[in-house]
Short mmCIF file of C-alpha atoms in Angstrom, two decimals:
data_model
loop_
_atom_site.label_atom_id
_atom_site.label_comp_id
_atom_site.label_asym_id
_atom_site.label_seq_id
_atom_site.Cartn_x
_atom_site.Cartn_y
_atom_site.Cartn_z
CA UNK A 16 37.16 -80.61 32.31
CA UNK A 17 34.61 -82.16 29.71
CA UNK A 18 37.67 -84.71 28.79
CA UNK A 19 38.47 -85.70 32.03
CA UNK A 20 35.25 -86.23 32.81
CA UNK A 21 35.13 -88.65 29.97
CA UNK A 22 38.07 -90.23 30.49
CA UNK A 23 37.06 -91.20 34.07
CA UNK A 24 33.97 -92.68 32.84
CA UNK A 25 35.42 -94.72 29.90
CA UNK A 26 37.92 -95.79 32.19
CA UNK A 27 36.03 -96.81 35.60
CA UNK A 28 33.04 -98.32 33.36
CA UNK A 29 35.48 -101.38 33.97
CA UNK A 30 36.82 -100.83 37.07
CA UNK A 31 35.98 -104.29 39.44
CA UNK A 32 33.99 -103.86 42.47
CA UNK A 33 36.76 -104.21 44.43
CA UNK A 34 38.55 -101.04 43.54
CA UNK A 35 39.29 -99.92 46.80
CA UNK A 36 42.00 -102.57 47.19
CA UNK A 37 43.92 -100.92 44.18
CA UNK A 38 45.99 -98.01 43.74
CA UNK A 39 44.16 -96.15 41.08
CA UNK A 40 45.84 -94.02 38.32
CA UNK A 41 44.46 -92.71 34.73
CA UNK A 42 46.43 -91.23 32.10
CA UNK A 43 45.16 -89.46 28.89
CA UNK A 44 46.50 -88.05 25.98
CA UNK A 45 45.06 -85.82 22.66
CA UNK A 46 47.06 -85.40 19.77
CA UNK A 47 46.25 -82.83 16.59
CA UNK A 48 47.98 -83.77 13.38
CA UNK A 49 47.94 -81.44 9.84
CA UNK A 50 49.93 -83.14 6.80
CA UNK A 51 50.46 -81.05 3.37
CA UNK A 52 51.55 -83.75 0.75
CA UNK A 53 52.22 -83.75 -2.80
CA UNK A 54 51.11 -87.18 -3.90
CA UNK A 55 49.67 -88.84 -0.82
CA UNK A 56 48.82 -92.12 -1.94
CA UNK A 57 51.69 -92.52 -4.16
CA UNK A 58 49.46 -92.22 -7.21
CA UNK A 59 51.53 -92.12 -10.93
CA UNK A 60 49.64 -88.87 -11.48
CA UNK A 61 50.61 -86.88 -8.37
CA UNK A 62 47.94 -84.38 -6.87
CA UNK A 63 48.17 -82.78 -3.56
CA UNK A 64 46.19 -83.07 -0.59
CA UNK A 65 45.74 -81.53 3.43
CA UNK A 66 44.86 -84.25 6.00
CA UNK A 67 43.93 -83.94 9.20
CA UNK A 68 44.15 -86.76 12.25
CA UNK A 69 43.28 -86.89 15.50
CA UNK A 70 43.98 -89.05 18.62
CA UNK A 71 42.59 -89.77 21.94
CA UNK A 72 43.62 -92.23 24.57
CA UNK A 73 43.57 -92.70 27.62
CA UNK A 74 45.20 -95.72 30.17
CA UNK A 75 43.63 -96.56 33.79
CA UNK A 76 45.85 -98.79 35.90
CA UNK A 77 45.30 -100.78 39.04
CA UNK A 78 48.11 -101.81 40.96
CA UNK A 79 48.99 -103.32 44.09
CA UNK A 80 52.17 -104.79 45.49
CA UNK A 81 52.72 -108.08 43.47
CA UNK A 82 50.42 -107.05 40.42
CA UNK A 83 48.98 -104.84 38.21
CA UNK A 84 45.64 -104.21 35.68
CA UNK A 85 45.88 -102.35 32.65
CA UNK A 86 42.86 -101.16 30.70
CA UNK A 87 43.22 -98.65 27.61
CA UNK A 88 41.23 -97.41 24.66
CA UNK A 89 41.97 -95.24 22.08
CA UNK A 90 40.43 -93.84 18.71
CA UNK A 91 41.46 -91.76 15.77
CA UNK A 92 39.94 -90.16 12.87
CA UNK A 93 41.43 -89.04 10.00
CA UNK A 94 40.40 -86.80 6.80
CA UNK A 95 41.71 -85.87 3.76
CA UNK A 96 40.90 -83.27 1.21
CA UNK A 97 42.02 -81.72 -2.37
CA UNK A 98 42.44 -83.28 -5.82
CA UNK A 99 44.53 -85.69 -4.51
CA UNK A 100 41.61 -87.82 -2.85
CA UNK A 101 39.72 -87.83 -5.78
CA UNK A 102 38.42 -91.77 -6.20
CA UNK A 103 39.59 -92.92 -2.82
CA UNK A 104 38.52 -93.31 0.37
CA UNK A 105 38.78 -89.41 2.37
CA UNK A 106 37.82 -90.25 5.99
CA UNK A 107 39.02 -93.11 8.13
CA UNK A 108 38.38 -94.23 11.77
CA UNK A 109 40.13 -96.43 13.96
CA UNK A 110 39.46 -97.44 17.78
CA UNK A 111 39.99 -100.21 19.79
CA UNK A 112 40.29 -101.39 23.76
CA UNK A 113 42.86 -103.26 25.76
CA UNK A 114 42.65 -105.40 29.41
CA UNK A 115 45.54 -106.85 30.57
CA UNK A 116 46.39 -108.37 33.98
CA UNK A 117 49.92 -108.94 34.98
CA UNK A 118 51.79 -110.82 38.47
CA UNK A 119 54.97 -109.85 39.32
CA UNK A 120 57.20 -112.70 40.81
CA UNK A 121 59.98 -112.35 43.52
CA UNK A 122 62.24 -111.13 41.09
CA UNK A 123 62.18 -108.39 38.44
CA UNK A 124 62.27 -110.81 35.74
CA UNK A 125 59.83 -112.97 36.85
CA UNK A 126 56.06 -112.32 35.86
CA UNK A 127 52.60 -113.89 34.10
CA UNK A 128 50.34 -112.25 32.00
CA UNK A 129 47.14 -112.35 30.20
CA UNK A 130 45.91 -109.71 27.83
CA UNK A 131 42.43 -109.38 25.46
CA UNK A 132 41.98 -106.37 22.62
CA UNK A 133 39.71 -105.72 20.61
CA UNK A 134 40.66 -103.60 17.56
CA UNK A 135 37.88 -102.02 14.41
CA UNK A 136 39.45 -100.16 11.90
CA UNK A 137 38.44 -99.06 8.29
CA UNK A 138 39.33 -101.36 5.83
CA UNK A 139 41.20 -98.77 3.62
CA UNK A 140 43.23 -97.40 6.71
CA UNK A 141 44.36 -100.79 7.37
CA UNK A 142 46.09 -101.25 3.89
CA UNK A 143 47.22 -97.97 3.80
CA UNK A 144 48.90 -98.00 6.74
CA UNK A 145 50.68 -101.79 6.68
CA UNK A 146 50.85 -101.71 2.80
CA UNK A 147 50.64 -98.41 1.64
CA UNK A 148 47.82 -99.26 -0.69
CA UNK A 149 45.20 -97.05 -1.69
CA UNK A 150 41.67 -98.27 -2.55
CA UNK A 151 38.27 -97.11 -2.58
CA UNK A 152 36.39 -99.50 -0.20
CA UNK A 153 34.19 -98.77 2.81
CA UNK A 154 33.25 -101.26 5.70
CA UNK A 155 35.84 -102.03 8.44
CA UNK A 156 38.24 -104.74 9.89
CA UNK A 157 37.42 -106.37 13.11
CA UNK A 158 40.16 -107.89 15.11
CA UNK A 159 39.95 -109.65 18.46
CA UNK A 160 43.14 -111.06 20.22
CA UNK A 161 43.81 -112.86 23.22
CA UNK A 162 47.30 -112.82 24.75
CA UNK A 163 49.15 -114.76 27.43
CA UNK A 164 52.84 -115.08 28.33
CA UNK A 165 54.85 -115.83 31.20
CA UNK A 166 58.72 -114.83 31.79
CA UNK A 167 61.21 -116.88 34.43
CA UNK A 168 64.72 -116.66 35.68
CA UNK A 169 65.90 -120.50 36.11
CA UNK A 170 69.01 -119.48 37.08
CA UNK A 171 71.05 -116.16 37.77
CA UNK A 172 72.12 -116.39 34.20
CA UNK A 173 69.33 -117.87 32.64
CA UNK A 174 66.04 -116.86 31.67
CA UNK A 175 62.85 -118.07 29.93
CA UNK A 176 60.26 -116.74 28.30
CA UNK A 177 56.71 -118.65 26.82
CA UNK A 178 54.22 -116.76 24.68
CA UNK A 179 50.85 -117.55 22.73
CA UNK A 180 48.18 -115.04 21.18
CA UNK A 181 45.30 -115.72 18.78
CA UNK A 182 43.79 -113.54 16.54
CA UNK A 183 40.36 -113.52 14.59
CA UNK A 184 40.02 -110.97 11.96
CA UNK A 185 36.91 -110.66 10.23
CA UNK A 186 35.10 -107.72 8.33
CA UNK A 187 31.95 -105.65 8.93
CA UNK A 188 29.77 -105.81 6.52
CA UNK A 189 31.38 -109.32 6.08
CA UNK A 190 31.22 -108.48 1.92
CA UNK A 191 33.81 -105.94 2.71
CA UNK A 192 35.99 -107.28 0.08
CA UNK A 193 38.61 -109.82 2.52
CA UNK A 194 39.10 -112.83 3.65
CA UNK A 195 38.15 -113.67 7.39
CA UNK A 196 41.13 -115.56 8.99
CA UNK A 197 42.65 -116.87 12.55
CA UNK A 198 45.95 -116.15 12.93
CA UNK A 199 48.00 -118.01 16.02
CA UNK A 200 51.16 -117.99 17.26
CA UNK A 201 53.21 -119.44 20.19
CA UNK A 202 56.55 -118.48 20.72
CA UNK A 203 59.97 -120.06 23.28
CA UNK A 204 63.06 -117.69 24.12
CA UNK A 205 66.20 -118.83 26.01
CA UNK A 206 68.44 -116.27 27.16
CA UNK A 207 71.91 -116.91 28.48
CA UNK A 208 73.61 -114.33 29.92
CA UNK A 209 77.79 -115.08 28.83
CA UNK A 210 79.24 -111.71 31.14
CA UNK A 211 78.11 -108.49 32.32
CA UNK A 212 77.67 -107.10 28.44
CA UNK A 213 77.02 -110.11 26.82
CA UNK A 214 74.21 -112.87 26.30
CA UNK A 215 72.85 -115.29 23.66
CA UNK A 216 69.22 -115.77 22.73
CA UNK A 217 67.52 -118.97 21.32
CA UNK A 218 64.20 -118.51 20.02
CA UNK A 219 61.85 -120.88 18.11
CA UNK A 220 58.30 -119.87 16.41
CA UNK A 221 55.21 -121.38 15.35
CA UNK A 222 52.34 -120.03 13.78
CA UNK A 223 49.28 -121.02 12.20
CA UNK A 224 46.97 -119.18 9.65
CA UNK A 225 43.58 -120.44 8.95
CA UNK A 226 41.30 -118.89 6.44
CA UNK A 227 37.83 -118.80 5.75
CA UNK A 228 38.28 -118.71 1.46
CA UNK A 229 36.70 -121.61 -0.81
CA UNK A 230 39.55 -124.43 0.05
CA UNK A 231 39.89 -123.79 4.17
CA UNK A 232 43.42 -122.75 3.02
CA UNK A 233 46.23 -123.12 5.86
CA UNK A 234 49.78 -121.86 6.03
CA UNK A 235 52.04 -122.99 8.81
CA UNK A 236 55.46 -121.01 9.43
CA UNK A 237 58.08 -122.10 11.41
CA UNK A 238 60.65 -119.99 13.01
CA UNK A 239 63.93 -121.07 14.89
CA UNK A 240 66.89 -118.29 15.10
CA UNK A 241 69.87 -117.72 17.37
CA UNK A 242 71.28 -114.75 18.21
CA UNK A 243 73.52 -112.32 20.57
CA UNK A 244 73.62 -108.71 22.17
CA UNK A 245 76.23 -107.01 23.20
CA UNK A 246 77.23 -104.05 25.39
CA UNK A 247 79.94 -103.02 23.41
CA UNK A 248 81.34 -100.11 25.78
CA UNK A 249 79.63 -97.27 27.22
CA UNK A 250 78.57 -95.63 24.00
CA UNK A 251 78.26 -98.65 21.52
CA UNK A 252 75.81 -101.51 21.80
CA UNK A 253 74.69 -104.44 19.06
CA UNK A 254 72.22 -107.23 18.93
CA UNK A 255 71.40 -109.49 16.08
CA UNK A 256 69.46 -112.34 15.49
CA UNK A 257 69.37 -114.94 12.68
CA UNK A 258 67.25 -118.24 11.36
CA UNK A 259 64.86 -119.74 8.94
CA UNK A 260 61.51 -119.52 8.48
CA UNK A 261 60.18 -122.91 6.79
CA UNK A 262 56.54 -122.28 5.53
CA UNK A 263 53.88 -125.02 4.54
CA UNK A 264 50.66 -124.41 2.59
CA UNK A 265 48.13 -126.71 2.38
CA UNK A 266 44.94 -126.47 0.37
CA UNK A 267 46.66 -123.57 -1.16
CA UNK A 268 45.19 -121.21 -4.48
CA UNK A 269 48.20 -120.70 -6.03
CA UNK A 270 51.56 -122.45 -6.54
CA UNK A 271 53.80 -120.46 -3.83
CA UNK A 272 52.60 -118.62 -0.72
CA UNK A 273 54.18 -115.35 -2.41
CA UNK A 274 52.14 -115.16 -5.28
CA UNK A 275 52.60 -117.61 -7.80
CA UNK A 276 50.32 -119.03 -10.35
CA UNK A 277 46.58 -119.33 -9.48
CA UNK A 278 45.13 -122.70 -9.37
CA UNK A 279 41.79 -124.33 -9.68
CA UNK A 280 42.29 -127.07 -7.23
CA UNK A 281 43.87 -126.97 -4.03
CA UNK A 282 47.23 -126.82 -3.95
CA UNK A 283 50.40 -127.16 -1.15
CA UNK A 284 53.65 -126.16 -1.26
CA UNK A 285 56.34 -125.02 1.04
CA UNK A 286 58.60 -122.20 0.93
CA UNK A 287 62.10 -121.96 2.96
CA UNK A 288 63.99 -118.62 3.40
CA UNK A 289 66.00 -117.00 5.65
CA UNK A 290 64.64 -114.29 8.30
CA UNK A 291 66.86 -111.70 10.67
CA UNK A 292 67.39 -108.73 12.65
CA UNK A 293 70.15 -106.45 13.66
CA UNK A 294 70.24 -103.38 15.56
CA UNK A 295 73.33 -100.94 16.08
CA UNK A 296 73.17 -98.03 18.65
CA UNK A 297 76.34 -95.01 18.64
CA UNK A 298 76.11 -92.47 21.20
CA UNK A 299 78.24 -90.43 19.48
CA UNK A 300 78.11 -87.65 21.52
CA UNK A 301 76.98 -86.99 24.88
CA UNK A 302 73.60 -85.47 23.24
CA UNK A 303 73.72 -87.49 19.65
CA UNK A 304 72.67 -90.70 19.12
CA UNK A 305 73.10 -93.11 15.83
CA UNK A 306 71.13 -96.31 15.48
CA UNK A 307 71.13 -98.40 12.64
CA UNK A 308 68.49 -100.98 12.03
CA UNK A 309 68.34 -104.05 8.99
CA UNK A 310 65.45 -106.82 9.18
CA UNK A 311 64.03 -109.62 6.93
CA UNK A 312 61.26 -111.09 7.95
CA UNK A 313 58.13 -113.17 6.48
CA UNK A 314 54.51 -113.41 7.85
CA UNK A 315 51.04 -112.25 7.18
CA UNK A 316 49.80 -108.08 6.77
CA UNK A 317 46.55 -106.99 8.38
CA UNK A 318 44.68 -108.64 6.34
CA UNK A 319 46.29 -112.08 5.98
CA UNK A 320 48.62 -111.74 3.13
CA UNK A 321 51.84 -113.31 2.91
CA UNK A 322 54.70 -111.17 2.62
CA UNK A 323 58.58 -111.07 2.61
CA UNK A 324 59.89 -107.58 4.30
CA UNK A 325 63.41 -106.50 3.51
CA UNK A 326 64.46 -103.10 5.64
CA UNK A 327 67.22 -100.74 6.82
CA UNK A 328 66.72 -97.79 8.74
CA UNK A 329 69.15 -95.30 9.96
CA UNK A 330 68.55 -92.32 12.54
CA UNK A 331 70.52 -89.82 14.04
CA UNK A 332 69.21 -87.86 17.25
CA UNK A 333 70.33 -85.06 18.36
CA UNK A 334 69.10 -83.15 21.65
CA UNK A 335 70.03 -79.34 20.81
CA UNK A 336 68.94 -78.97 24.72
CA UNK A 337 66.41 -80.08 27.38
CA UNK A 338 63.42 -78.93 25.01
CA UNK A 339 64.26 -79.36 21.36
CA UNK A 340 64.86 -82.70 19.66
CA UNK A 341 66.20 -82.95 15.70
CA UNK A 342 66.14 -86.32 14.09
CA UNK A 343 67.72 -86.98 10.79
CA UNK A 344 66.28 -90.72 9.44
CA UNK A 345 66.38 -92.36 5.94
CA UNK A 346 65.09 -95.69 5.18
CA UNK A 347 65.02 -98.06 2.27
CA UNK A 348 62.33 -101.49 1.92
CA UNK A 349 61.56 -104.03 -0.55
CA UNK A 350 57.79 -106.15 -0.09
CA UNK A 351 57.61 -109.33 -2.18
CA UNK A 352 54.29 -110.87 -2.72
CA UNK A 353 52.91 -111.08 -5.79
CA UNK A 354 54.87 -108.00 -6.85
CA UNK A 355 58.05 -107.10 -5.76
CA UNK A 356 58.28 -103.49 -4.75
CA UNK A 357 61.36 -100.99 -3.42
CA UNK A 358 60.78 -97.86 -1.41
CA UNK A 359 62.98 -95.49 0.33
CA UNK A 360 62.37 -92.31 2.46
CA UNK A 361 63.99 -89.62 3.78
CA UNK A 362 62.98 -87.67 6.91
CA UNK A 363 63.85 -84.57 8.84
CA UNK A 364 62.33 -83.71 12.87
CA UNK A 365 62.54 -81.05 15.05
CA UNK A 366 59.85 -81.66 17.99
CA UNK A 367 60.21 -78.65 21.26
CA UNK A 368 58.22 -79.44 24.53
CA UNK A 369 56.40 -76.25 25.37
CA UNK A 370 55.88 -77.43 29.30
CA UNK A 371 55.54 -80.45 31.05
CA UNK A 372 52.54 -81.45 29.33
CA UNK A 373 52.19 -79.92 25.80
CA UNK A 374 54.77 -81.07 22.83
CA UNK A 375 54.71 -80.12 19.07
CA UNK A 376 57.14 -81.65 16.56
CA UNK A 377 57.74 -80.61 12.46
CA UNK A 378 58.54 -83.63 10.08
CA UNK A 379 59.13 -83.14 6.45
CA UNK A 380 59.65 -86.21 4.73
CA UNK A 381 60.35 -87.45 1.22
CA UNK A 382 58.95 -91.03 0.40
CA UNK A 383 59.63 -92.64 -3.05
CA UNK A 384 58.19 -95.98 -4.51
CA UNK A 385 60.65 -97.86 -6.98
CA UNK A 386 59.11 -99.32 -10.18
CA UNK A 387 57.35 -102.61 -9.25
CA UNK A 388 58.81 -106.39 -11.15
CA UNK A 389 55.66 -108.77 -11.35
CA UNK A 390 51.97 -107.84 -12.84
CA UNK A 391 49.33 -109.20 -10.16
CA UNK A 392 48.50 -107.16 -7.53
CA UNK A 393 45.89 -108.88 -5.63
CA UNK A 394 46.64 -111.32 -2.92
CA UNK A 395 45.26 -115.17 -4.55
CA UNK A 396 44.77 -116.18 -0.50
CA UNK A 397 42.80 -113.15 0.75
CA UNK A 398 41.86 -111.69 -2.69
CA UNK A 399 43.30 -107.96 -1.14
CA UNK A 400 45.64 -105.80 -3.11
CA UNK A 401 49.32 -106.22 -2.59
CA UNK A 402 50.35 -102.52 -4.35
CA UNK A 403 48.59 -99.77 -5.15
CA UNK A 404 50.28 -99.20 -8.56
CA UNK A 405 53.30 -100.77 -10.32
CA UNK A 406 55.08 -97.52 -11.88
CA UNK A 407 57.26 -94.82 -9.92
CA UNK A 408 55.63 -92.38 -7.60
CA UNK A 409 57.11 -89.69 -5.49
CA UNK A 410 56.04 -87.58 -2.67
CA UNK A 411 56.71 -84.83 -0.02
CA UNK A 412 54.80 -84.07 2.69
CA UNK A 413 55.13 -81.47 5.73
CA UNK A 414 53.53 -82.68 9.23
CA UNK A 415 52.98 -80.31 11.69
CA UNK A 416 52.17 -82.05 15.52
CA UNK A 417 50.55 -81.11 18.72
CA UNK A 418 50.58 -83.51 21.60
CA UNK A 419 48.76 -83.10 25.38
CA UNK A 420 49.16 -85.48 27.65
CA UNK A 421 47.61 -85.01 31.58
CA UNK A 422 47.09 -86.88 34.52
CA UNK A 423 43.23 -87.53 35.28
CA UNK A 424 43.68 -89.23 38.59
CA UNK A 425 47.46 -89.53 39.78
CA UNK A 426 48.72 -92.49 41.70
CA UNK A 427 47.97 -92.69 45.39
CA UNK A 428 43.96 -93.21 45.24
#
């Protein structure tokens, strides 16, 4: 009852006067997370360590015939101990809130929308969980974010899509050891639909970095790729997309957005590399399902570094019946920046629904980073580190999950 209770009040502290013209609903959900792993932060030295997360969320929404409002918060806190945390950050919290306001059109495809979030997380979490670096710091990230979009059928085969968003990220205290930066991007997508199971997609990209370091340094990326999905048959679907990604730096610190030698003076160069997705999903069998996944891509991390992302991912699911789940995934990556670094994992999962509302899942999973090429590790732009350590590391770890969600106030009110 006490959550509820709190969940109504978080919720309808920004419900609009008008409610009554709405139909109300609130959602909620708590999840309990224990991790045993051998070498947590990948650490040449391997010591083990017990962590323990937890989540809460919860989502009102207002709807009425042609639209919808969506506000959400959610916060976790997580903890490590054992000899394993030993000169590292041990505790970590991360919360943030959402609004967003969407109209639905005539048609199903048809819809604007405008969004705002506001997102503070501790610094360390952040790298760890975008870079996988470990480092000692305290103090958190602040990041606020303003979406808008709107989607359009221009014909019954057609379809067009127009997107912007702008982010400021900045750090509390603001000596927390980064670089405040404003990242924006606007984005254009054509879709074509060719038959019944298959359409081409024509996207182009730009985005704009501005940082707050000694020479006001900018990157611009540019992103145009082409692409197709398919519906293959009634088991076997593929899409892929492919393109460049042309990046220009101007009043740069270094030679190359990727590293590169540090300079004195500002510096610009430009960088041009190809970027891509593909995605491959089996049904095997009427309960088994194979997808395969491959990606390059090139932007900024969390905290405004550059990097070049090379991945492929392959799952297998298999529902043993309408209660138990087991997922079989492995994974390899290579990060470039001012290092280049491999990694590849290994995963097993059974999750079980107990009812209707309660879930638990078991992972074990076996992550291993690959010896690193390159001897700088801090970002030159945002003067964060890129790695946490340039030699092998292994580890194992055992997650055991519990998940509630409820219903606070169903739909209908």
């Amino acid at each position: 009852m006490k959550r509820a209770a709190i969940a109504v009040s978080v919720c309808f502290g920004m419900a609009p006067s008008v409610a009554f013209a709405f139909d109300w609903s609130i959602k909620a959900s708590e999840t309990e997370t224990v991790e045993l792993n051998s070498n947590q932060f990948l650490r040449s030295s391997p010591a083990g360590s017990v962590g323990s997360y937890t989540t809460l969320s919860a989502d009102a929404q207002a709807r009425t015939p042609t639209s919808k409002f969506n506000f959400s918060g959610d916060g976790s806190y997580k903890k490590y101990w054992g000899p394993g945390v030993v000169g590292t950050a041990s505790e970590f919290l991360n919360y943030g809130f959402k609004a967003r306001y969407e109209v639905q059109e005539k048609t199903r495809f048809d819809r604007e929308y405008v969004e705002a979030s506001w997102r503070q997380q501790s610094t360390a979490l952040a790298l760890l969980n975008d870079l996988g670096v470990s480092v000692p710091t305290s103090g958190f990230i602040d990041r606020l974010t303003a979406t808008g979009g709107i989607d359009r059928s221009i014909t019954a085969l057609d379809t067009v899509s127009l997107f912007a968003t702008s982010s400021r990220t900045s750090y509390q205290p603001s000596s927390g050891g980064g670089t405040p930066f404003t990242d924006t991007l606007a984005r254009g997508n054509w879709r074509r639909s060719l038959s019944s199971v298959t359409a081409i997609n024509l996207s182009s990209e730009y985005e704009l970095l501005e940082y707050d370091n000694a020479f006001n340094t900018q990157v611009q990326i540019f992103r145009d790729q082409a692409g197709f999905d398919a519906t293959l048959s009634a088991v076997l679907s593929f899409r892929a997309n492919a393109g460049v990604a042309y990046l220009v730096t101007d009043r740069g610190v270094s030679s190359s957005a990727f590293g590169g030698t540090t300079s004195a003076t500002p510096v610009s160069s430009s960088v041009l590399d190809w970027i891509g997705d593909a995605v491959l999903t089996y049904r095997m069998l009427k309960s088994t399902t194979l997808s395969v996944i491959a990606s390059q891509s090139v932007g900024p991390s969390v905290v405004g570094s550059l990097f070049k992302r090379d991945s492929i991912s392959a799952s297998l699911s298999h529902s043993i019946n309408s209660r138990s789940t087991l997922t079989l995934s492995a994974s390899g990556n290579r990060q470039i920046a001012t290092t280049t670094t491999d990694y590849a994992s290994a995963s097993a999962t059974y999750s079980y629904n107990l009812t209707r509302e309660w879930g638990t899942s078991l992972t074990y999973r076996y992550l291993h980073r690959f010896a690193s090429t390159g001897t700088a590790i801090f970002d030159p732009i945002t003067g964060t580190p890129t790695v946490s350590g340039t030699g092998p590391a292994d580890s194992h770890s055992l997650m055991f999950v519990v998940t509630h969600n409820w219903t606070v106030l169903p739909s209908g009110n």
